[in-house]
Structures are given as C-alpha cells and as structure tokens.
mmCIF file of C-alpha atoms in Angstrom:
data_model
loop_
_atom_site.group_PDB
_atom_site.id
_atom_site.type_symbol
_atom_site.label_atom_id
_atom_site.label_comp_id
_atom_site.label_asym_id
_atom_site.label_seq_id
_atom_site.Cartn_x
_atom_site.Cartn_y
_atom_site.Cartn_z
ATOM 1 C CA MET K 943 34.362 -6.707 -32.520
ATOM 2 C CA ASN K 944 35.646 -3.140 -32.493
ATOM 3 C CA GLU K 945 38.618 -1.626 -30.690
ATOM 4 C CA ASP K 946 36.466 -0.320 -27.792
ATOM 5 C CA ASP K 947 35.269 -3.846 -26.990
ATOM 6 C CA GLU K 948 38.865 -5.009 -26.507
ATOM 7 C CA ILE K 949 39.592 -2.166 -24.045
ATOM 8 C CA ARG K 950 36.269 -2.331 -22.198
ATOM 9 C CA PRO K 951 36.484 -4.427 -19.013
ATOM 10 C CA LYS K 952 34.051 -7.238 -18.309
ATOM 11 C CA LEU K 953 32.223 -7.125 -14.988
ATOM 12 C CA GLY K 954 31.388 -10.037 -12.718
ATOM 13 C CA TYR K 955 28.168 -11.773 -13.725
ATOM 14 C CA VAL K 956 25.010 -11.289 -11.656
ATOM 15 C CA GLU K 957 21.952 -13.405 -12.539
ATOM 16 C CA PRO K 958 18.800 -11.292 -12.992
ATOM 17 C CA TYR K 959 15.653 -12.302 -11.113
ATOM 18 C CA GLU K 960 12.414 -12.914 -12.981
ATOM 19 C CA GLY K 961 10.475 -9.616 -13.200
ATOM 20 C CA GLU K 962 13.278 -7.622 -11.540
ATOM 21 C CA SER K 963 13.435 -3.893 -12.285
ATOM 22 C CA ILE K 964 16.514 -2.557 -14.031
ATOM 23 C CA SER K 965 17.061 -0.231 -11.047
ATOM 24 C CA HIS K 966 17.311 -3.096 -8.567
ATOM 25 C CA TYR K 967 19.441 -5.187 -10.907
ATOM 26 C CA LEU K 968 21.934 -2.376 -11.564
ATOM 27 C CA GLY K 969 22.331 -1.793 -7.826
ATOM 28 C CA ARG K 970 22.995 -5.511 -7.193
ATOM 29 C CA LEU K 971 25.420 -5.581 -10.096
ATOM 30 C CA ARG K 972 27.390 -2.597 -8.759
ATOM 31 C CA ARG K 973 27.603 -4.057 -5.227
ATOM 32 C CA PHE K 974 28.659 -7.534 -6.376
ATOM 33 C CA LYS K 975 32.066 -8.260 -4.809
ATOM 34 C CA ALA K 976 33.879 -8.710 -8.107
ATOM 35 C CA ASN K 977 32.553 -5.341 -9.351
ATOM 36 C CA SER K 978 32.350 -3.032 -6.321
ATOM 37 C CA LEU K 979 31.381 0.087 -8.276
ATOM 38 C CA PRO K 980 30.520 3.159 -6.185
ATOM 39 C CA SER K 981 27.784 4.633 -8.402
ATOM 40 C CA GLY K 982 25.522 4.232 -11.400
ATOM 41 C CA TYR K 983 27.758 6.699 -13.198
ATOM 42 C CA SER K 984 30.823 4.482 -12.666
ATOM 43 C CA LEU K 985 28.913 1.604 -14.264
ATOM 44 C CA GLY K 986 27.805 3.816 -17.150
ATOM 45 C CA LYS K 987 31.369 4.986 -17.696
ATOM 46 C CA ILE K 988 32.637 1.396 -18.033
ATOM 47 C CA ALA K 989 29.853 0.626 -20.521
ATOM 48 C CA GLY K 990 30.565 3.819 -22.480
ATOM 49 C CA LEU K 991 27.137 5.233 -21.565
ATOM 50 C CA GLY K 992 28.041 8.046 -19.175
ATOM 51 C CA ALA K 993 25.290 9.056 -16.746
ATOM 52 C CA VAL K 994 22.434 7.208 -18.481
ATOM 53 C CA THR K 995 22.655 4.268 -16.053
ATOM 54 C CA THR K 996 22.160 6.703 -13.156
ATOM 55 C CA ARG K 997 18.812 7.723 -14.697
ATOM 56 C CA TRP K 998 17.831 4.076 -15.120
ATOM 57 C CA GLU K 999 18.636 3.385 -11.460
ATOM 58 C CA LYS K 1000 16.180 6.169 -10.570
ATOM 59 C CA LEU K 1001 13.561 4.585 -12.887
ATOM 60 C CA TYR K 1002 13.662 7.602 -15.218
ATOM 61 C CA PHE K 1003 13.214 6.374 -18.782
ATOM 62 C CA ASN K 1004 12.866 9.596 -20.756
ATOM 63 C CA PRO K 1005 14.370 9.178 -23.247
ATOM 64 C CA PHE K 1006 13.600 5.471 -23.249
ATOM 65 C CA PRO K 1007 16.692 3.205 -23.339
ATOM 66 C CA ASN K 1008 17.514 2.327 -26.923
ATOM 67 C CA ARG K 1009 18.867 -0.900 -28.327
ATOM 68 C CA GLN K 1010 22.393 0.481 -28.764
ATOM 69 C CA GLU K 1011 22.568 1.527 -25.082
ATOM 70 C CA LEU K 1012 21.275 -1.836 -23.901
ATOM 71 C CA GLU K 1013 23.775 -3.651 -26.139
ATOM 72 C CA ALA K 1014 26.615 -1.538 -24.699
ATOM 73 C CA LEU K 1015 25.576 -2.467 -21.158
ATOM 74 C CA ALA K 1016 25.089 -6.108 -22.170
ATOM 75 C CA SER K 1017 28.630 -6.246 -23.556
ATOM 76 C CA VAL K 1018 30.172 -5.551 -20.131
ATOM 77 C CA VAL K 1019 27.815 -7.493 -17.842
ATOM 78 C CA GLY K 1020 27.088 -10.688 -19.753
ATOM 79 C CA VAL K 1021 23.300 -10.239 -19.722
ATOM 80 C CA SER K 1022 21.592 -10.000 -23.116
ATOM 81 C CA ALA K 1023 19.946 -6.803 -24.339
ATOM 82 C CA GLU K 1024 16.707 -8.827 -24.584
ATOM 83 C CA ARG K 1025 16.922 -9.607 -20.878
ATOM 84 C CA PHE K 1026 17.409 -5.902 -20.101
ATOM 85 C CA ILE K 1027 14.311 -5.118 -22.172
ATOM 86 C CA GLU K 1028 12.352 -7.407 -19.816
ATOM 87 C CA MET K 1029 13.548 -5.262 -16.875
ATOM 88 C CA LEU K 1030 11.962 -2.162 -18.432
ATOM 89 C CA PRO K 1031 8.302 -1.199 -18.716
ATOM 90 C CA PRO K 1032 6.684 -2.556 -21.889
ATOM 91 C CA LYS K 1033 6.078 -0.053 -24.684
ATOM 92 C CA GLY K 1034 2.893 1.915 -24.003
ATOM 93 C CA VAL K 1035 2.885 1.280 -20.236
ATOM 94 C CA THR K 1036 3.179 4.470 -18.191
ATOM 95 C CA MET K 1037 5.569 4.383 -15.252
ATOM 96 C CA LYS K 1038 5.262 6.184 -11.954
ATOM 97 C CA PRO K 1039 8.858 6.434 -10.665
ATOM 98 C CA ARG K 1040 7.785 7.893 -7.295
ATOM 99 C CA PRO K 1041 6.856 6.799 -4.757
ATOM 100 C CA ILE K 1042 8.813 3.552 -4.909
ATOM 101 C CA ARG K 1043 6.410 0.647 -4.328
ATOM 102 C CA LEU K 1044 6.883 -2.751 -2.728
ATOM 103 C CA CYS K 1045 4.943 -5.954 -2.131
ATOM 104 C CA ALA K 1046 6.553 -7.318 1.016
ATOM 105 C CA ALA K 1047 5.063 -10.779 0.393
ATOM 106 C CA CYS K 1048 6.726 -10.964 -3.038
ATOM 107 C CA TYR K 1049 9.975 -9.614 -1.619
ATOM 108 C CA ALA K 1050 9.950 -12.348 1.042
ATOM 109 C CA GLU K 1051 9.742 -14.940 -1.760
ATOM 110 C CA VAL K 1052 12.292 -13.347 -4.120
ATOM 111 C CA PRO K 1053 14.297 -10.427 -2.704
ATOM 112 C CA CYS K 1054 14.049 -7.933 -5.537
ATOM 113 C CA HIS K 1055 12.083 -4.907 -6.707
ATOM 114 C CA ARG K 1056 9.727 -5.803 -9.530
ATOM 115 C CA ILE K 1057 9.335 -3.411 -12.465
ATOM 116 C CA ASP K 1058 5.561 -3.917 -12.595
ATOM 117 C CA TRP K 1059 5.135 -2.395 -9.110
ATOM 118 C CA GLN K 1060 5.975 0.989 -10.652
ATOM 119 C CA PHE K 1061 3.392 0.856 -13.428
ATOM 120 C CA LYS K 1062 1.176 3.943 -13.065
ATOM 121 C CA ASP K 1063 -2.080 2.001 -12.641
ATOM 122 C CA LYS K 1064 -0.639 -0.711 -10.354
ATOM 123 C CA MET K 1065 -1.878 -0.273 -6.778
ATOM 124 C CA LYS K 1066 -1.947 -3.894 -5.627
ATOM 125 C CA CYS K 1067 0.024 -7.065 -6.028
ATOM 126 C CA ASP K 1068 -1.884 -9.356 -8.374
ATOM 127 C CA ARG K 1069 -0.191 -12.422 -6.890
ATOM 128 C CA HIS K 1070 -1.010 -11.756 -3.211
ATOM 129 C CA ASN K 1071 -3.956 -9.346 -3.585
ATOM 130 C CA LEU K 1072 -2.212 -6.948 -1.193
ATOM 131 C CA ARG K 1073 -1.946 -3.180 -1.498
ATOM 132 C CA LEU K 1074 1.547 -2.118 -2.568
ATOM 133 C CA LEU K 1075 3.511 -0.336 0.139
ATOM 134 C CA THR K 1076 5.093 3.076 -0.494
ATOM 135 C CA LYS K 1077 6.811 3.537 2.882
ATOM 136 C CA CYS K 1078 8.044 1.569 5.858
ATOM 137 C CA THR K 1079 5.195 0.104 7.900
ATOM 138 C CA ASN K 1080 7.113 0.904 11.096
ATOM 139 C CA CYS K 1081 8.567 4.424 10.758
ATOM 140 C CA GLU K 1082 6.817 5.591 7.555
ATOM 141 C CA THR K 1083 10.060 6.458 5.775
ATOM 142 C CA PRO K 1084 9.507 6.359 1.988
ATOM 143 C CA PHE K 1085 11.420 3.607 0.204
ATOM 144 C CA PRO K 1086 14.687 4.603 -1.506
ATOM 145 C CA ILE K 1087 15.294 3.794 -5.161
ATOM 146 C CA PRO K 1088 15.615 0.019 -5.646
ATOM 147 C CA ALA K 1089 19.255 0.349 -6.740
ATOM 148 C CA ASP K 1090 19.999 1.336 -3.126
ATOM 149 C CA TRP K 1091 18.267 -1.671 -1.515
ATOM 150 C CA ALA K 1092 21.548 -3.180 -0.305
ATOM 151 C CA GLN K 1093 20.180 -4.823 2.851
ATOM 152 C CA GLY K 1094 16.493 -5.318 1.933
ATOM 153 C CA GLU K 1095 15.380 -3.190 4.848
ATOM 154 C CA CYS K 1096 14.226 0.294 5.771
ATOM 155 C CA PRO K 1097 17.241 2.627 5.716
ATOM 156 C CA HIS K 1098 15.886 4.500 8.753
ATOM 157 C CA CYS K 1099 14.699 1.842 11.241
ATOM 158 C CA SER K 1100 16.188 -1.343 9.677
ATOM 159 C CA LEU K 1101 12.865 -3.215 9.515
ATOM 160 C CA SER K 1102 13.232 -5.999 6.937
ATOM 161 C CA PHE K 1103 11.104 -5.532 3.816
ATOM 162 C CA ALA K 1104 9.956 -9.152 4.146
ATOM 163 C CA LYS K 1105 8.638 -8.509 7.684
ATOM 164 C CA MET K 1106 6.512 -5.605 6.461
ATOM 165 C CA VAL K 1107 4.019 -8.118 5.056
ATOM 166 C CA LYS K 1108 2.486 -8.410 8.534
ATOM 167 C CA ARG K 1109 1.093 -4.895 8.163
ATOM 168 C CA GLN K 1110 0.364 -4.973 4.429
ATOM 169 C CA LYS K 1111 -3.370 -4.667 3.786
ATOM 170 C CA LEU K 1112 -5.590 -6.722 1.524
ATOM 171 C CA ARG K 1113 -6.802 -4.795 -1.475
#
C-alpha cells in the first residue's frame, strides 16, 4: 500500500448489476447517499484519475480504460477491476455511444443500462426479441447518457422507461 492509498477516501459501496454499463454504474455510484458526488469529474478526482471517468460516463472509450485506471477506481469503490472490465465492451467489439439505446422490457426486470445495447451491430434485445429504443416512445426525446438515469424515466415527459415496453416493437 502506498501513501496515496492512505489519503484516498473510500466511497460507499454500490453493488453492480449483471451486464450493467460502466456509465450507468458510475452514475448510481455518484448518487448513492453516502457518496453524493456532483459529477463524473469529482469521482475521477477522488480516484486520482481526473476527467477520465467523465468520458466513461459518456461511453467514450478512446483511449480504452487500462488496468491501472480500473485498479485506481476499484481502490476507492470496493468493486474489483475485473468487475469493471465486465462493464466495458469486450476487446474487438465496436461501440456506438450515440444514440443511447434501451430495452424497456429488460429495464423493467432490472433497472439498469446494459453495455451490450451500445454494441454497434446490436439493434434488438436478444432476450425479448424487441427492437432497442433510442428515444422516448411518448415525446421522442433521445435518451440521456445512462449515468444521468436518476429516476429511470424520460427527462422531458417523465414516462417511466419500464412503461415504454408497451410501444416497443418486435424485431
């Protein structure tokens, strides 16, 4: 253990969901009562990473997160670097960070953004055979980055993501 580890604060623990994107997880982690961090940058500062966590919240992985960065984040949040690797796209898989995609049926089961929804070639949910949504089914507002999904609803009209399944089409 080095001197920095002794100074670095530990954040409240937030359990990751299976398949959750790093963007969604980092947003939940920041909003957790014990943490209450205002931005991705504030989280990155605590972990000694600067603004890199802000890029991850936006699903921008160029340059791709390295082991040292993931270990630094792991040291303050209590989640292993291996678990963070699972929240990232696998090596060789191309991401499409915009538009943000959602399977409302999956979200109704487990309220999180899944990293595989942003894979470039992913247009449907393999589990529900439904086309992935890119905007609210009510007001057509594009989805914000998953880190900002505080309420699990459209930021414009407040329609719950889970209720959007009613208008999600079979693929």
